[in-house]
Amino acid sequence: MQADLGDWYCAHEVVGVLLDQDRLQAALDVLRPFVDSGWWEAVKTLADILEQRGRRDEAIALVRPYAEVGDRLAVARLAGMLSRQGRVDDVIALLRPGIEDWYLAEALVELTAGQGRDGEVTALLRGLVEAKQRQAAPRFAEPRNAETLLATVLERQGRVDDAVALLHEHLRGDGVGAVNVLKHLADILARHGRETQLRDFVAGAGGEYAAYRLAAHLEGQGRLREAVEALRPFTAGGSRNPAAMLAELLTRHGRVDEAIAVLRPVAVPMGGDGWTVRMLWTLLADQGRVDEALTVIDDLAVEAGGMSTEPFLERILLLAYCGRFDQAIVELRNHREADTWYMVGYLADVLADAGRLDEAVAVLSSSDHHVVHATALATLLIRQGRVAEAVEILHNRVLLPNPDDPWASLPAD
């Protein structure tokens, strides 16, 4: 079998089957060669299985050597195991040396929650914050999450004023509002019902990020009009993110026409920002206004200089979304780039969505780019019950990579 030949993905699936059959030892035997090779993914998988079956000491012994050589993933994993055994002293001792790593600092905060050690954790984090402030560029010093983690611990100690003051001070000293700090401060203010402070923050340094949290807070209280008013000022001037947030808010409350009106001014020609176009045409299509949605895409294409590939494919997605499969298939077949690998893939997808699996298989099988589409073709064959053919295609995809495959590895120099 492929698992015996070193295929991890096959081995992982085999292990799942064996565990479902309660054949633990057989599953461990499958994993052992991968673990013996020193591969962390296999070690983690085996450790999880052992721990889940009550063999916690074996799991810890398996992970510990990797943690001792400084593997941050292993350190965090071992800390989690120790925490689940109630060994908080060992957790802190393990994580303390590495808390300048944001990942391990975050693990320390999460794993000590409710363990009565917040004072000690606060002292450690405050030391990090103070050390950062002594750096030439505090904003870029590590760990970058030191302030938000310290605020988290202060908040869970009930020291909300201290947490708020810390984050405000960080924003002032930083000179530039870090988005994570802005969001964290707004969250604290909202969680503790400090609406006046939150509104002041929106009007000041918090800006649109604080406005998102204020709107959510107001919506949760049933104050929809105020929630809309909190976001509306930030939608001016073609700002897409606030417009999208406002459109989603309005849509949740059945005010779809207003949501569409909000999105229209920010729907720009595709080219990295096409997600607002998709939001707009989805809302229109859901209202049965398909032709209007198509016109939006066509007009944007004209504005961008013509129906390039990106708006064309957006148009195809819209047609398929609305069940106009025949029209989408005709337009794909007639496109000037119909023979390219990506257009072939889209055509097969639309055919499959239309329930025309035989045609989809034929398109991918006859294409000059069939190796690129091996996985998609195998998936279709499996849907038809042709599993053996699918397996053979995937084997060939691994053994005989297509040199024209855009995802193929480049040869070494």
PDB file of C-alpha atoms in Angstrom, residues 3-288:
ATOM      1  CA  ALA A   3       1.338   4.169   3.283  1.00  0.00           C
ATOM      2  CA  ASP A   4       4.039   1.496   3.394  1.00  0.00           C
ATOM      3  CA  LEU A   5       5.885   3.332   0.625  1.00  0.00           C
ATOM      4  CA  GLY A   6       6.080   6.516   2.675  1.00  0.00           C
ATOM      5  CA  ASP A   7       2.985   8.409   1.525  1.00  0.00           C
ATOM      6  CA  TRP A   8       1.977  10.383   4.612  1.00  0.00           C
ATOM      7  CA  TYR A   9      -1.488  11.303   3.382  1.00  0.00           C
ATOM      8  CA  CYS A  10      -2.361   7.684   2.695  1.00  0.00           C
ATOM      9  CA  ALA A  11      -0.904   6.688   6.052  1.00  0.00           C
ATOM     10  CA  HIS A  12      -2.966   9.328   7.807  1.00  0.00           C
ATOM     11  CA  GLU A  13      -6.149   8.022   6.216  1.00  0.00           C
ATOM     12  CA  VAL A  14      -5.253   4.436   7.116  1.00  0.00           C
ATOM     13  CA  VAL A  15      -4.666   5.474  10.713  1.00  0.00           C
ATOM     14  CA  GLY A  16      -8.123   7.066  10.821  1.00  0.00           C
ATOM     15  CA  VAL A  17      -9.742   3.886   9.554  1.00  0.00           C
ATOM     16  CA  LEU A  18      -7.859   1.726  12.054  1.00  0.00           C
ATOM     17  CA  LEU A  19      -8.807   3.979  14.945  1.00  0.00           C
ATOM     18  CA  ASP A  20     -12.462   3.855  13.881  1.00  0.00           C
ATOM     19  CA  GLN A  21     -12.118   0.066  14.090  1.00  0.00           C
ATOM     20  CA  ASP A  22     -10.569   0.416  17.571  1.00  0.00           C
ATOM     21  CA  ARG A  23      -7.306  -1.087  16.325  1.00  0.00           C
ATOM     22  CA  LEU A  24      -5.027   1.219  18.223  1.00  0.00           C
ATOM     23  CA  GLN A  25      -1.830  -0.786  18.035  1.00  0.00           C
ATOM     24  CA  ALA A  26      -2.160  -1.259  14.289  1.00  0.00           C
ATOM     25  CA  ALA A  27      -2.605   2.501  13.902  1.00  0.00           C
ATOM     26  CA  LEU A  28       0.488   3.162  16.002  1.00  0.00           C
ATOM     27  CA  ASP A  29       2.457   0.699  13.888  1.00  0.00           C
ATOM     28  CA  VAL A  30       1.527   2.611  10.735  1.00  0.00           C
ATOM     29  CA  LEU A  31       2.670   5.890  12.290  1.00  0.00           C
ATOM     30  CA  ARG A  32       5.887   4.600  13.814  1.00  0.00           C
ATOM     31  CA  PRO A  33       8.130   4.815  10.686  1.00  0.00           C
ATOM     32  CA  PHE A  34       7.107   8.422  10.137  1.00  0.00           C
ATOM     33  CA  VAL A  35       7.721   9.249  13.795  1.00  0.00           C
ATOM     34  CA  ASP A  36      11.094   7.515  13.737  1.00  0.00           C
ATOM     35  CA  SER A  37      12.111   9.728  10.823  1.00  0.00           C
ATOM     36  CA  GLY A  38      11.761  12.717  13.159  1.00  0.00           C
ATOM     37  CA  TRP A  39       8.973  14.387  11.200  1.00  0.00           C
ATOM     38  CA  TRP A  40       7.070  16.707  13.537  1.00  0.00           C
ATOM     39  CA  GLU A  41       3.663  16.290  11.870  1.00  0.00           C
ATOM     40  CA  ALA A  42       3.767  12.565  12.541  1.00  0.00           C
ATOM     41  CA  VAL A  43       5.012  13.082  16.085  1.00  0.00           C
ATOM     42  CA  LYS A  44       2.175  15.494  16.790  1.00  0.00           C
ATOM     43  CA  THR A  45      -0.389  13.099  15.338  1.00  0.00           C
ATOM     44  CA  LEU A  46       0.860  10.182  17.417  1.00  0.00           C
ATOM     45  CA  ALA A  47       1.033  12.312  20.563  1.00  0.00           C
ATOM     46  CA  ASP A  48      -2.566  13.432  20.063  1.00  0.00           C
ATOM     47  CA  ILE A  49      -3.729   9.826  19.683  1.00  0.00           C
ATOM     48  CA  LEU A  50      -1.880   8.721  22.815  1.00  0.00           C
ATOM     49  CA  GLU A  51      -3.206  11.611  24.864  1.00  0.00           C
ATOM     50  CA  GLN A  52      -6.778  11.113  23.694  1.00  0.00           C
ATOM     51  CA  ARG A  53      -6.591   7.505  24.836  1.00  0.00           C
ATOM     52  CA  GLY A  54      -5.338   8.316  28.288  1.00  0.00           C
ATOM     53  CA  ARG A  55      -1.663   7.530  27.644  1.00  0.00           C
ATOM     54  CA  ARG A  56      -0.624  11.049  28.591  1.00  0.00           C
ATOM     55  CA  ASP A  57       2.804  10.254  29.985  1.00  0.00           C
ATOM     56  CA  GLU A  58       3.778   8.495  26.756  1.00  0.00           C
ATOM     57  CA  ALA A  59       2.547  11.475  24.734  1.00  0.00           C
ATOM     58  CA  ILE A  60       4.587  13.888  26.859  1.00  0.00           C
ATOM     59  CA  ALA A  61       7.676  11.717  26.597  1.00  0.00           C
ATOM     60  CA  LEU A  62       7.267  11.635  22.818  1.00  0.00           C
ATOM     61  CA  VAL A  63       7.025  15.419  22.439  1.00  0.00           C
ATOM     62  CA  ARG A  64       9.520  16.510  25.100  1.00  0.00           C
ATOM     63  CA  PRO A  65      12.746  15.909  23.076  1.00  0.00           C
ATOM     64  CA  TYR A  66      11.468  18.177  20.334  1.00  0.00           C
ATOM     65  CA  ALA A  67      10.578  20.862  22.851  1.00  0.00           C
ATOM     66  CA  GLU A  68      13.965  20.603  24.531  1.00  0.00           C
ATOM     67  CA  VAL A  69      15.755  21.513  21.309  1.00  0.00           C
ATOM     68  CA  GLY A  70      13.615  24.626  20.962  1.00  0.00           C
ATOM     69  CA  ASP A  71      10.993  23.649  18.397  1.00  0.00           C
ATOM     70  CA  ARG A  72       8.335  26.285  19.138  1.00  0.00           C
ATOM     71  CA  LEU A  73       5.468  24.082  17.930  1.00  0.00           C
ATOM     72  CA  ALA A  74       6.640  21.288  20.187  1.00  0.00           C
ATOM     73  CA  VAL A  75       7.083  23.664  23.122  1.00  0.00           C
ATOM     74  CA  ALA A  76       3.514  24.926  22.770  1.00  0.00           C
ATOM     75  CA  ARG A  77       2.169  21.403  22.295  1.00  0.00           C
ATOM     76  CA  LEU A  78       3.990  20.115  25.380  1.00  0.00           C
ATOM     77  CA  ALA A  79       2.778  23.092  27.395  1.00  0.00           C
ATOM     78  CA  GLY A  80      -0.791  22.281  26.406  1.00  0.00           C
ATOM     79  CA  MET A  81      -0.384  18.677  27.529  1.00  0.00           C
ATOM     80  CA  LEU A  82       1.058  19.738  30.863  1.00  0.00           C
ATOM     81  CA  SER A  83      -1.751  22.247  31.326  1.00  0.00           C
ATOM     82  CA  ARG A  84      -4.364  19.546  30.782  1.00  0.00           C
ATOM     83  CA  GLN A  85      -2.699  17.598  33.586  1.00  0.00           C
ATOM     84  CA  GLY A  86      -3.004  20.631  35.865  1.00  0.00           C
ATOM     85  CA  ARG A  87       0.774  21.125  35.966  1.00  0.00           C
ATOM     86  CA  VAL A  88       0.710  24.904  35.746  1.00  0.00           C
ATOM     87  CA  ASP A  89       4.143  25.322  37.375  1.00  0.00           C
ATOM     88  CA  ASP A  90       5.657  23.200  34.636  1.00  0.00           C
ATOM     89  CA  VAL A  91       3.753  25.141  31.982  1.00  0.00           C
ATOM     90  CA  ILE A  92       5.166  28.457  33.159  1.00  0.00           C
ATOM     91  CA  ALA A  93       8.666  27.052  33.562  1.00  0.00           C
ATOM     92  CA  LEU A  94       8.531  25.667  30.032  1.00  0.00           C
ATOM     93  CA  LEU A  95       7.180  28.790  28.349  1.00  0.00           C
ATOM     94  CA  ARG A  96       8.950  31.507  30.331  1.00  0.00           C
ATOM     95  CA  PRO A  97      12.318  31.247  28.515  1.00  0.00           C
ATOM     96  CA  GLY A  98      10.689  31.701  25.126  1.00  0.00           C
ATOM     97  CA  ILE A  99       8.056  34.362  25.731  1.00  0.00           C
ATOM     98  CA  GLU A 100       9.801  36.834  23.465  1.00  0.00           C
ATOM     99  CA  ASP A 101       8.288  34.637  20.763  1.00  0.00           C
ATOM    100  CA  TRP A 102       4.745  35.948  20.206  1.00  0.00           C
ATOM    101  CA  TYR A 103       3.419  32.415  19.697  1.00  0.00           C
ATOM    102  CA  LEU A 104       4.732  31.145  23.018  1.00  0.00           C
ATOM    103  CA  ALA A 105       3.700  34.319  24.828  1.00  0.00           C
ATOM    104  CA  GLU A 106       0.171  33.780  23.543  1.00  0.00           C
ATOM    105  CA  ALA A 107       0.284  30.152  24.702  1.00  0.00           C
ATOM    106  CA  LEU A 108       1.343  31.296  28.171  1.00  0.00           C
ATOM    107  CA  VAL A 109      -1.653  33.612  28.458  1.00  0.00           C
ATOM    108  CA  GLU A 110      -4.121  31.025  27.166  1.00  0.00           C
ATOM    109  CA  LEU A 111      -2.850  28.104  29.238  1.00  0.00           C
ATOM    110  CA  THR A 112      -2.713  29.968  32.545  1.00  0.00           C
ATOM    111  CA  ALA A 113      -6.272  31.312  32.348  1.00  0.00           C
ATOM    112  CA  GLY A 114      -8.166  30.453  35.505  1.00  0.00           C
ATOM    113  CA  GLN A 115      -5.106  28.909  37.169  1.00  0.00           C
ATOM    114  CA  GLY A 116      -4.574  31.603  39.799  1.00  0.00           C
ATOM    115  CA  ARG A 117      -1.273  32.728  38.304  1.00  0.00           C
ATOM    116  CA  ASP A 118      -2.310  35.962  36.640  1.00  0.00           C
ATOM    117  CA  GLY A 119      -0.094  38.061  38.898  1.00  0.00           C
ATOM    118  CA  GLU A 120       3.008  36.165  37.834  1.00  0.00           C
ATOM    119  CA  VAL A 121       2.005  36.243  34.166  1.00  0.00           C
ATOM    120  CA  THR A 122       1.287  39.958  34.386  1.00  0.00           C
ATOM    121  CA  ALA A 123       4.783  40.602  35.725  1.00  0.00           C
ATOM    122  CA  LEU A 124       6.371  38.605  32.909  1.00  0.00           C
ATOM    123  CA  LEU A 125       4.376  40.411  30.244  1.00  0.00           C
ATOM    124  CA  ARG A 126       4.977  43.833  31.754  1.00  0.00           C
ATOM    125  CA  GLY A 127       8.672  43.125  31.561  1.00  0.00           C
ATOM    126  CA  LEU A 128       8.273  42.418  27.851  1.00  0.00           C
ATOM    127  CA  VAL A 129       6.333  45.633  27.295  1.00  0.00           C
ATOM    128  CA  GLU A 130       8.905  47.704  29.141  1.00  0.00           C
ATOM    129  CA  ALA A 131      11.743  46.049  27.227  1.00  0.00           C
ATOM    130  CA  LYS A 132      10.010  46.878  23.957  1.00  0.00           C
ATOM    131  CA  GLN A 133       9.670  50.527  24.909  1.00  0.00           C
ATOM    132  CA  ARG A 134      13.429  50.721  25.320  1.00  0.00           C
ATOM    133  CA  GLN A 135      13.953  49.637  21.731  1.00  0.00           C
ATOM    134  CA  ALA A 136      14.686  52.123  18.974  1.00  0.00           C
ATOM    135  CA  ALA A 137      11.518  51.079  17.134  1.00  0.00           C
ATOM    136  CA  PRO A 138       9.103  49.736  19.786  1.00  0.00           C
ATOM    137  CA  ARG A 139       6.342  49.066  17.294  1.00  0.00           C
ATOM    138  CA  PHE A 140       8.441  46.482  15.479  1.00  0.00           C
ATOM    139  CA  ALA A 141      10.054  44.931  18.556  1.00  0.00           C
ATOM    140  CA  GLU A 142       9.094  41.401  19.529  1.00  0.00           C
ATOM    141  CA  PRO A 143       6.781  40.105  20.674  1.00  0.00           C
ATOM    142  CA  ARG A 144       4.472  42.428  18.824  1.00  0.00           C
ATOM    143  CA  ASN A 145       1.454  41.173  20.775  1.00  0.00           C
ATOM    144  CA  ALA A 146       2.949  41.941  24.211  1.00  0.00           C
ATOM    145  CA  GLU A 147       0.606  44.867  24.891  1.00  0.00           C
ATOM    146  CA  THR A 148      -2.567  43.100  23.854  1.00  0.00           C
ATOM    147  CA  LEU A 149      -1.621  39.995  25.840  1.00  0.00           C
ATOM    148  CA  LEU A 150      -0.923  42.070  28.942  1.00  0.00           C
ATOM    149  CA  ALA A 151      -4.252  43.838  28.466  1.00  0.00           C
ATOM    150  CA  THR A 152      -5.952  40.432  28.231  1.00  0.00           C
ATOM    151  CA  VAL A 153      -4.552  39.323  31.569  1.00  0.00           C
ATOM    152  CA  LEU A 154      -5.310  42.650  33.232  1.00  0.00           C
ATOM    153  CA  GLU A 155      -8.893  42.433  31.993  1.00  0.00           C
ATOM    154  CA  ARG A 156      -9.396  38.932  33.338  1.00  0.00           C
ATOM    155  CA  GLN A 157      -8.043  40.146  36.678  1.00  0.00           C
ATOM    156  CA  GLY A 158     -10.821  42.730  36.697  1.00  0.00           C
ATOM    157  CA  ARG A 159      -8.372  45.580  36.091  1.00  0.00           C
ATOM    158  CA  VAL A 160     -10.240  46.995  33.120  1.00  0.00           C
ATOM    159  CA  ASP A 161      -9.109  50.587  33.673  1.00  0.00           C
ATOM    160  CA  ASP A 162      -5.489  49.442  33.681  1.00  0.00           C
ATOM    161  CA  ALA A 163      -5.991  47.461  30.475  1.00  0.00           C
ATOM    162  CA  VAL A 164      -7.620  50.412  28.724  1.00  0.00           C
ATOM    163  CA  ALA A 165      -4.940  52.820  29.915  1.00  0.00           C
ATOM    164  CA  LEU A 166      -2.176  50.460  28.756  1.00  0.00           C
ATOM    165  CA  LEU A 167      -3.562  50.211  25.245  1.00  0.00           C
ATOM    166  CA  HIS A 168      -4.199  53.953  24.989  1.00  0.00           C
ATOM    167  CA  GLU A 169      -0.648  54.617  26.124  1.00  0.00           C
ATOM    168  CA  HIS A 170       0.714  52.198  23.564  1.00  0.00           C
ATOM    169  CA  LEU A 171      -1.192  53.946  20.786  1.00  0.00           C
ATOM    170  CA  ARG A 172       0.099  57.348  21.857  1.00  0.00           C
ATOM    171  CA  GLY A 173       3.674  56.194  22.186  1.00  0.00           C
ATOM    172  CA  ASP A 174       3.556  54.286  18.941  1.00  0.00           C
ATOM    173  CA  GLY A 175       2.615  57.262  16.869  1.00  0.00           C
ATOM    174  CA  VAL A 176       0.771  54.950  14.471  1.00  0.00           C
ATOM    175  CA  GLY A 177      -2.343  53.020  15.413  1.00  0.00           C
ATOM    176  CA  ALA A 178      -1.614  49.301  15.189  1.00  0.00           C
ATOM    177  CA  VAL A 179      -4.783  47.609  13.962  1.00  0.00           C
ATOM    178  CA  ASN A 180      -4.654  44.747  16.469  1.00  0.00           C
ATOM    179  CA  VAL A 181      -4.318  47.167  19.366  1.00  0.00           C
ATOM    180  CA  LEU A 182      -7.157  49.319  18.051  1.00  0.00           C
ATOM    181  CA  LYS A 183      -9.440  46.301  17.742  1.00  0.00           C
ATOM    182  CA  HIS A 184      -8.466  44.933  21.155  1.00  0.00           C
ATOM    183  CA  LEU A 185      -9.160  48.225  22.890  1.00  0.00           C
ATOM    184  CA  ALA A 186     -12.514  48.597  21.139  1.00  0.00           C
ATOM    185  CA  ASP A 187     -13.431  45.040  22.151  1.00  0.00           C
ATOM    186  CA  ILE A 188     -12.657  45.712  25.817  1.00  0.00           C
ATOM    187  CA  LEU A 189     -14.722  48.883  25.830  1.00  0.00           C
ATOM    188  CA  ALA A 190     -17.666  47.125  24.185  1.00  0.00           C
ATOM    189  CA  ARG A 191     -17.478  44.056  26.446  1.00  0.00           C
ATOM    190  CA  HIS A 192     -17.724  46.233  29.525  1.00  0.00           C
ATOM    191  CA  GLY A 193     -20.478  48.499  28.233  1.00  0.00           C
ATOM    192  CA  ARG A 194     -18.298  51.591  28.058  1.00  0.00           C
ATOM    193  CA  GLU A 195     -20.223  53.029  25.175  1.00  0.00           C
ATOM    194  CA  THR A 196     -19.297  56.660  25.732  1.00  0.00           C
ATOM    195  CA  GLN A 197     -15.610  55.807  25.759  1.00  0.00           C
ATOM    196  CA  LEU A 198     -16.059  53.649  22.698  1.00  0.00           C
ATOM    197  CA  ARG A 199     -17.801  56.457  20.814  1.00  0.00           C
ATOM    198  CA  ASP A 200     -14.969  58.825  21.772  1.00  0.00           C
ATOM    199  CA  PHE A 201     -12.486  56.234  20.540  1.00  0.00           C
ATOM    200  CA  VAL A 202     -14.343  55.960  17.216  1.00  0.00           C
ATOM    201  CA  ALA A 203     -14.128  59.719  16.829  1.00  0.00           C
ATOM    202  CA  GLY A 204     -10.426  59.643  17.655  1.00  0.00           C
ATOM    203  CA  ALA A 205      -7.699  57.081  17.052  1.00  0.00           C
ATOM    204  CA  GLY A 206     -10.036  54.090  16.735  1.00  0.00           C
ATOM    205  CA  GLY A 207     -11.601  55.157  13.467  1.00  0.00           C
ATOM    206  CA  GLU A 208     -13.340  52.566  11.347  1.00  0.00           C
ATOM    207  CA  TYR A 209     -11.994  49.605  13.352  1.00  0.00           C
ATOM    208  CA  ALA A 210     -13.595  50.895  16.521  1.00  0.00           C
ATOM    209  CA  ALA A 211     -16.715  51.762  14.532  1.00  0.00           C
ATOM    210  CA  TYR A 212     -17.097  48.115  13.515  1.00  0.00           C
ATOM    211  CA  ARG A 213     -17.124  47.099  17.175  1.00  0.00           C
ATOM    212  CA  LEU A 214     -19.486  49.902  18.149  1.00  0.00           C
ATOM    213  CA  ALA A 215     -21.896  48.905  15.377  1.00  0.00           C
ATOM    214  CA  ALA A 216     -21.828  45.266  16.507  1.00  0.00           C
ATOM    215  CA  HIS A 217     -22.458  46.371  20.100  1.00  0.00           C
ATOM    216  CA  LEU A 218     -25.419  48.527  19.074  1.00  0.00           C
ATOM    217  CA  GLU A 219     -26.841  45.864  16.759  1.00  0.00           C
ATOM    218  CA  GLY A 220     -26.675  43.353  19.591  1.00  0.00           C
ATOM    219  CA  GLN A 221     -28.843  45.679  21.660  1.00  0.00           C
ATOM    220  CA  GLY A 222     -31.385  46.051  18.867  1.00  0.00           C
ATOM    221  CA  ARG A 223     -30.344  49.640  18.152  1.00  0.00           C
ATOM    222  CA  LEU A 224     -30.110  49.237  14.396  1.00  0.00           C
ATOM    223  CA  ARG A 225     -30.495  52.883  13.451  1.00  0.00           C
ATOM    224  CA  GLU A 226     -27.569  53.850  15.668  1.00  0.00           C
ATOM    225  CA  ALA A 227     -25.491  50.949  14.344  1.00  0.00           C
ATOM    226  CA  VAL A 228     -26.012  52.172  10.785  1.00  0.00           C
ATOM    227  CA  GLU A 229     -25.145  55.715  11.818  1.00  0.00           C
ATOM    228  CA  ALA A 230     -21.930  54.497  13.425  1.00  0.00           C
ATOM    229  CA  LEU A 231     -20.708  53.061  10.121  1.00  0.00           C
ATOM    230  CA  ARG A 232     -22.172  55.527   7.630  1.00  0.00           C
ATOM    231  CA  PRO A 233     -19.497  58.276   7.971  1.00  0.00           C
ATOM    232  CA  PHE A 234     -16.738  55.815   7.099  1.00  0.00           C
ATOM    233  CA  THR A 235     -18.334  54.768   3.812  1.00  0.00           C
ATOM    234  CA  ALA A 236     -17.772  58.159   2.225  1.00  0.00           C
ATOM    235  CA  GLY A 237     -15.107  58.583  -0.405  1.00  0.00           C
ATOM    236  CA  GLY A 238     -15.285  55.062  -1.780  1.00  0.00           C
ATOM    237  CA  SER A 239     -13.943  53.254   1.266  1.00  0.00           C
ATOM    238  CA  ARG A 240     -14.727  49.604   0.562  1.00  0.00           C
ATOM    239  CA  ASN A 241     -14.301  47.843   3.929  1.00  0.00           C
ATOM    240  CA  PRO A 242     -16.745  50.055   5.888  1.00  0.00           C
ATOM    241  CA  ALA A 243     -19.184  49.932   2.965  1.00  0.00           C
ATOM    242  CA  ALA A 244     -19.060  46.143   2.969  1.00  0.00           C
ATOM    243  CA  MET A 245     -19.607  46.030   6.732  1.00  0.00           C
ATOM    244  CA  LEU A 246     -22.570  48.388   6.450  1.00  0.00           C
ATOM    245  CA  ALA A 247     -24.030  46.411   3.542  1.00  0.00           C
ATOM    246  CA  GLU A 248     -23.776  43.184   5.535  1.00  0.00           C
ATOM    247  CA  LEU A 249     -25.471  44.863   8.513  1.00  0.00           C
ATOM    248  CA  LEU A 250     -28.324  46.161   6.364  1.00  0.00           C
ATOM    249  CA  THR A 251     -28.737  42.809   4.619  1.00  0.00           C
ATOM    250  CA  ARG A 252     -28.991  40.963   7.941  1.00  0.00           C
ATOM    251  CA  HIS A 253     -32.021  43.104   8.707  1.00  0.00           C
ATOM    252  CA  GLY A 254     -33.719  42.767   5.333  1.00  0.00           C
ATOM    253  CA  ARG A 255     -32.745  46.198   4.035  1.00  0.00           C
ATOM    254  CA  VAL A 256     -31.232  44.821   0.851  1.00  0.00           C
ATOM    255  CA  ASP A 257     -32.010  47.771  -1.421  1.00  0.00           C
ATOM    256  CA  GLU A 258     -30.100  50.035   0.954  1.00  0.00           C
ATOM    257  CA  ALA A 259     -27.219  47.566   1.038  1.00  0.00           C
ATOM    258  CA  ILE A 260     -27.059  47.560  -2.761  1.00  0.00           C
ATOM    259  CA  ALA A 261     -27.055  51.358  -2.791  1.00  0.00           C
ATOM    260  CA  VAL A 262     -24.145  51.372  -0.344  1.00  0.00           C
ATOM    261  CA  LEU A 263     -22.109  48.962  -2.471  1.00  0.00           C
ATOM    262  CA  ARG A 264     -22.664  50.542  -5.876  1.00  0.00           C
ATOM    263  CA  PRO A 265     -20.237  53.470  -5.362  1.00  0.00           C
ATOM    264  CA  VAL A 266     -17.453  51.199  -4.099  1.00  0.00           C
ATOM    265  CA  ALA A 267     -17.788  48.475  -6.736  1.00  0.00           C
ATOM    266  CA  VAL A 268     -14.646  49.116  -8.735  1.00  0.00           C
ATOM    267  CA  PRO A 269     -13.253  47.448 -11.843  1.00  0.00           C
ATOM    268  CA  MET A 270     -11.751  44.080 -10.993  1.00  0.00           C
ATOM    269  CA  GLY A 271      -8.061  43.829 -10.262  1.00  0.00           C
ATOM    270  CA  GLY A 272      -7.458  42.795  -6.665  1.00  0.00           C
ATOM    271  CA  ASP A 273     -10.551  44.532  -5.290  1.00  0.00           C
ATOM    272  CA  GLY A 274     -13.229  42.581  -7.109  1.00  0.00           C
ATOM    273  CA  TRP A 275     -14.716  41.185  -3.914  1.00  0.00           C
ATOM    274  CA  THR A 276     -17.023  44.197  -3.573  1.00  0.00           C
ATOM    275  CA  VAL A 277     -18.287  43.529  -7.098  1.00  0.00           C
ATOM    276  CA  ARG A 278     -19.092  39.970  -6.102  1.00  0.00           C
ATOM    277  CA  MET A 279     -20.919  41.144  -2.993  1.00  0.00           C
ATOM    278  CA  LEU A 280     -22.977  43.495  -5.134  1.00  0.00           C
ATOM    279  CA  TRP A 281     -23.899  41.022  -7.857  1.00  0.00           C
ATOM    280  CA  THR A 282     -24.722  38.349  -5.275  1.00  0.00           C
ATOM    281  CA  LEU A 283     -27.207  40.665  -3.560  1.00  0.00           C
ATOM    282  CA  LEU A 284     -28.748  41.624  -6.889  1.00  0.00           C
ATOM    283  CA  ALA A 285     -28.971  37.999  -8.025  1.00  0.00           C
ATOM    284  CA  ASP A 286     -30.556  36.928  -4.751  1.00  0.00           C
ATOM    285  CA  GLN A 287     -33.236  39.558  -5.406  1.00  0.00           C
ATOM    286  CA  GLY A 288     -33.895  38.118  -8.856  1.00  0.00           C
TER     287      GLY A 288
END
